[in-house]
Coordinates of C-alpha atoms in Angstrom, one line a residue:
M15 CA -3.3 -10.1 -3.6
N16 CA -0.6 -10.9 -1.0
E17 CA -2.1 -8.7 1.7
D18 CA 0.4 -9.7 4.5
K19 CA 3.6 -9.4 2.6
F20 CA 4.4 -6.0 4.1
S21 CA 2.8 -6.4 7.5
G22 CA 5.2 -4.9 10.1
K23 CA 7.2 -3.1 7.3
A24 CA 4.9 -0.1 6.6
E25 CA 7.0 2.6 8.5
I26 CA 10.3 1.5 7.1
Y27 CA 8.8 1.1 3.6
D28 CA 7.4 4.7 3.7
K29 CA 10.7 6.1 5.0
Y30 CA 13.1 4.4 2.7
R31 CA 11.5 3.3 -0.5
P32 CA 12.1 5.6 -3.5
S33 CA 9.3 7.7 -5.1
Y34 CA 8.7 8.0 -8.8
P35 CA 9.8 10.6 -11.4
T36 CA 7.3 13.5 -11.8
E37 CA 7.8 13.1 -15.6
L38 CA 5.8 9.9 -15.4
T39 CA 2.6 11.6 -14.1
D40 CA 3.2 14.4 -16.6
W41 CA 3.2 11.7 -19.4
L42 CA 0.1 10.0 -18.0
Y43 CA -1.7 13.3 -17.8
I44 CA -1.0 14.2 -21.4
K45 CA -1.8 10.7 -22.7
T46 CA -5.0 10.1 -20.8
R47 CA -6.6 13.4 -19.8
A48 CA -8.3 11.4 -17.1
Q49 CA -10.5 13.0 -14.5
T50 CA -10.8 10.0 -12.1
V51 CA -7.9 7.8 -11.1
A52 CA -7.7 4.7 -8.9
D53 CA -4.3 3.8 -7.5
I54 CA -4.5 0.1 -6.7
G55 CA -2.1 -1.5 -4.2
A56 CA -1.3 2.1 -3.1
G57 CA 0.9 1.0 -0.2
T58 CA 1.8 4.1 1.9
G59 CA 0.9 6.5 -0.9
K60 CA 4.3 6.9 -2.7
F61 CA 2.7 7.2 -6.1
T62 CA -0.7 8.5 -4.9
K63 CA 1.1 11.7 -3.7
L64 CA 2.3 12.4 -7.2
L65 CA -1.2 11.7 -8.7
L66 CA -2.6 14.4 -6.4
D67 CA -0.4 17.0 -8.1
K68 CA -2.7 16.8 -11.1
P69 CA -6.3 17.9 -11.2
W70 CA -7.6 14.3 -10.8
K71 CA -10.1 12.9 -8.3
V72 CA -8.0 10.1 -6.8
T73 CA -9.1 7.0 -5.0
A74 CA -6.4 4.9 -3.3
V75 CA -7.0 1.2 -2.7
E76 CA -4.8 -0.8 -0.2
P77 CA -5.5 -4.1 1.5
N78 CA -2.8 -4.1 4.2
R79 CA -3.9 -2.4 7.4
D80 CA -0.4 -1.2 8.4
M81 CA 0.1 0.4 5.0
L82 CA -3.4 1.9 4.9
V83 CA -2.9 3.8 8.2
I84 CA 0.2 5.5 6.8
L85 CA -1.5 6.0 3.4
Q86 CA -4.4 7.9 5.1
R87 CA -1.8 10.0 7.0
N88 CA 0.2 10.8 3.9
V89 CA -2.6 11.6 1.4
P90 CA -5.7 12.6 3.3
Q91 CA -7.0 14.3 0.1
A92 CA -7.5 10.9 -1.6
K93 CA -10.4 8.6 -0.8
A94 CA -8.8 5.5 0.8
I95 CA -10.4 2.1 0.5
E96 CA -9.2 -1.0 2.4
A97 CA -9.6 -3.7 -0.2
P98 CA -7.7 -6.1 -2.5
A99 CA -6.9 -5.3 -6.1
E100 CA -9.3 -7.9 -7.3
N101 CA -12.3 -6.6 -5.4
T102 CA -11.9 -2.9 -4.8
G103 CA -15.5 -1.9 -4.0
I104 CA -15.3 1.0 -6.5
P105 CA -18.6 1.6 -8.3
D106 CA -18.9 0.4 -11.9
H107 CA -17.5 2.4 -14.8
T108 CA -16.4 5.4 -12.8
I109 CA -12.6 5.4 -13.3
D110 CA -10.7 6.8 -16.2
L111 CA -7.3 5.6 -15.2
V112 CA -6.2 2.7 -13.1
T113 CA -2.6 2.8 -11.8
A114 CA -0.6 0.2 -10.0
A115 CA 2.9 1.2 -8.9
T116 CA 5.3 -1.6 -8.0
A117 CA 2.2 -3.7 -7.0
F118 CA 1.0 -5.6 -10.0
H119 CA 3.3 -8.6 -9.4
W120 CA 1.3 -9.3 -6.2
F121 CA -2.1 -9.4 -7.9
D122 CA -4.1 -12.2 -9.3
E123 CA -3.6 -11.0 -12.9
D124 CA -6.9 -12.4 -14.4
K125 CA -9.1 -11.2 -11.6
F126 CA -7.4 -7.8 -11.6
R127 CA -8.1 -7.4 -15.3
E128 CA -11.8 -8.2 -14.8
E129 CA -12.0 -5.8 -11.9
C130 CA -10.4 -3.1 -14.1
K131 CA -13.0 -3.7 -16.8
R132 CA -15.7 -3.4 -14.2
I133 CA -14.6 -0.1 -12.7
M134 CA -13.2 1.7 -15.8
T135 CA -15.1 4.0 -18.1
E136 CA -15.4 3.0 -21.8
S137 CA -12.2 4.9 -22.6
G138 CA -10.4 3.9 -19.4
R139 CA -6.8 2.7 -19.4
V140 CA -4.5 0.9 -17.0
A141 CA -1.0 2.1 -16.1
L142 CA 1.3 -0.7 -14.7
I143 CA 4.4 1.0 -13.2
F144 CA 7.6 -0.6 -11.9
N145 CA 10.6 0.9 -10.1
Q146 CA 13.3 -1.4 -11.6
K147 CA 16.8 -1.4 -10.0
I148 CA 19.6 -0.7 -12.4
T149 CA 22.1 -3.5 -11.7
D150 CA 25.6 -2.3 -10.8
D151 CA 28.3 -3.6 -8.4
V152 CA 26.4 -2.2 -5.4
V153 CA 23.2 -3.9 -6.3
R154 CA 24.9 -7.2 -7.2
E155 CA 26.6 -7.4 -3.8
R156 CA 23.5 -6.4 -1.9
D157 CA 21.4 -9.0 -3.8
E158 CA 24.0 -11.7 -3.0
I159 CA 23.7 -10.9 0.7
S160 CA 19.9 -11.1 0.4
R161 CA 20.2 -14.4 -1.5
I162 CA 22.3 -15.9 1.3
Y163 CA 20.2 -14.7 4.2
C164 CA 16.7 -14.5 2.7
G165 CA 16.7 -16.8 -0.3
Y166 CA 16.2 -13.9 -2.7
K167 CA 15.8 -15.1 -6.3
G168 CA 16.6 -11.9 -8.1
H169 CA 13.1 -10.6 -8.5
A170 CA 9.7 -10.5 -6.8
G171 CA 6.6 -12.0 -8.2
K172 CA 6.3 -14.7 -10.9
R173 CA 8.5 -13.3 -13.7
S174 CA 11.8 -11.7 -14.4
H175 CA 11.8 -8.2 -15.8
E176 CA 12.3 -9.5 -19.3
E177 CA 9.6 -12.1 -19.0
G178 CA 7.2 -9.5 -17.5
D179 CA 7.9 -7.1 -20.4
A180 CA 7.0 -9.8 -23.0
F181 CA 3.9 -10.8 -21.0
L182 CA 2.5 -7.3 -20.8
R183 CA 3.3 -6.4 -24.4
N184 CA 2.2 -9.6 -26.0
E185 CA -0.4 -11.3 -23.8
Y186 CA -2.0 -9.1 -21.1
F187 CA -3.0 -6.0 -23.0
A188 CA -4.8 -5.7 -26.3
E189 CA -2.8 -2.5 -27.0
V190 CA -0.1 -0.9 -24.9
E191 CA 2.1 2.2 -24.9
Y192 CA 5.4 2.2 -23.0
A193 CA 7.6 4.8 -21.3
E194 CA 10.7 4.7 -19.1
F195 CA 12.5 7.2 -16.9
E196 CA 15.7 6.9 -15.0
H197 CA 16.4 8.4 -11.6
S198 CA 18.5 7.8 -8.6
V199 CA 18.4 8.1 -4.8
S200 CA 21.4 8.7 -2.4
Y201 CA 21.2 6.9 0.9
D202 CA 23.3 7.2 4.1
E203 CA 24.0 4.0 6.0
D204 CA 20.7 3.8 7.8
G205 CA 18.9 4.6 4.6
F206 CA 20.7 1.9 2.7
V207 CA 20.0 -0.7 5.3
G208 CA 16.4 0.5 5.7
N209 CA 15.7 0.4 1.9
T210 CA 16.9 -3.2 1.9
L211 CA 14.9 -4.2 4.9
S212 CA 11.7 -2.7 3.3
R213 CA 11.7 -5.4 0.7
S214 CA 9.1 -8.1 0.8
Y215 CA 11.7 -10.9 1.1
A216 CA 13.9 -9.2 3.7
L217 CA 14.2 -10.6 7.2
K218 CA 12.4 -8.9 10.1
P219 CA 13.6 -8.3 13.7
G220 CA 13.3 -11.6 15.5
D221 CA 13.8 -13.7 12.4
V222 CA 16.6 -16.2 12.5
G223 CA 19.7 -14.5 10.9
Y224 CA 18.3 -11.0 11.1
E225 CA 21.2 -9.6 13.1
G226 CA 23.8 -11.1 10.8
Y227 CA 21.9 -9.9 7.7
V228 CA 21.9 -6.3 9.0
W229 CA 25.6 -6.6 10.0
E230 CA 26.6 -7.7 6.5
L231 CA 24.6 -4.8 4.9
R232 CA 26.3 -2.3 7.2
Q233 CA 29.8 -3.8 6.4
M234 CA 28.9 -3.6 2.7
F235 CA 28.0 0.1 3.0
K236 CA 31.2 0.9 4.8
K237 CA 33.1 -0.7 1.9
R238 CA 31.0 0.7 -0.9
G239 CA 29.9 4.1 0.5
S240 CA 31.5 7.2 -0.9
F241 CA 31.6 10.3 1.5
G242 CA 28.9 8.7 3.6
S243 CA 26.4 7.7 0.9
V244 CA 25.5 5.1 -1.7
E245 CA 23.6 5.9 -4.8
L246 CA 20.9 3.5 -5.9
K247 CA 19.8 3.9 -9.5
Y248 CA 16.4 3.1 -10.9
K249 CA 14.6 2.8 -14.2
T250 CA 10.9 3.5 -13.8
T251 CA 8.9 1.7 -16.5
C252 CA 5.2 2.2 -17.4
Y253 CA 2.9 0.1 -19.5
L254 CA -0.2 2.1 -20.4
G255 CA -2.7 -0.3 -21.8
R256 CA -6.2 -1.2 -22.8
F257 CA -7.8 -4.7 -22.6

């Protein structure tokens, strides 16, 4: 796993990244009836918080120290482990449901699969979850600014959304169920800029071009914002699979 991708970005990530629809955890609860859940690559606990709304015993695994500190602050009810996705330290065959929310693309896929097999119970399943941006004029313009300043390629990780969908359905899992949910978040100017700066590829303070990057984002907001806000739309997808 890429442990250092979000070093120095934990606070801004926690403040400005979107959460996930509660309908997703409702769906997972009905589908799995799990008792023990491990949220891998938990970050600052965005998805872990939702898991704790169910009667599950939750373990959160996160390798980045900056993220882990905020995770422990946000979800003290969960057991927190500082470890990579491929070597969690969770005891053998104790987890009914493994979740990875907007994190799988940073994992070593083969090693993560073997780790899941080790920690899961016989009936255990894995839920790979992604908050996918719905592309509109706002997203296209923001992505172009990020391309110019940060070399953004249109997606994080190894595959596009379409390639990733085919990989998970046809190669990674032996069997898989799929669900998707749409939601949106309204941001003011600072929130819009902060959401962009929370991305793994975004420049940090002190990086060459950072001031110009932020200026361009603020100018874009002033042009695109309506009554002081911009709406970012998301499609949350979930692949619930067995190996």
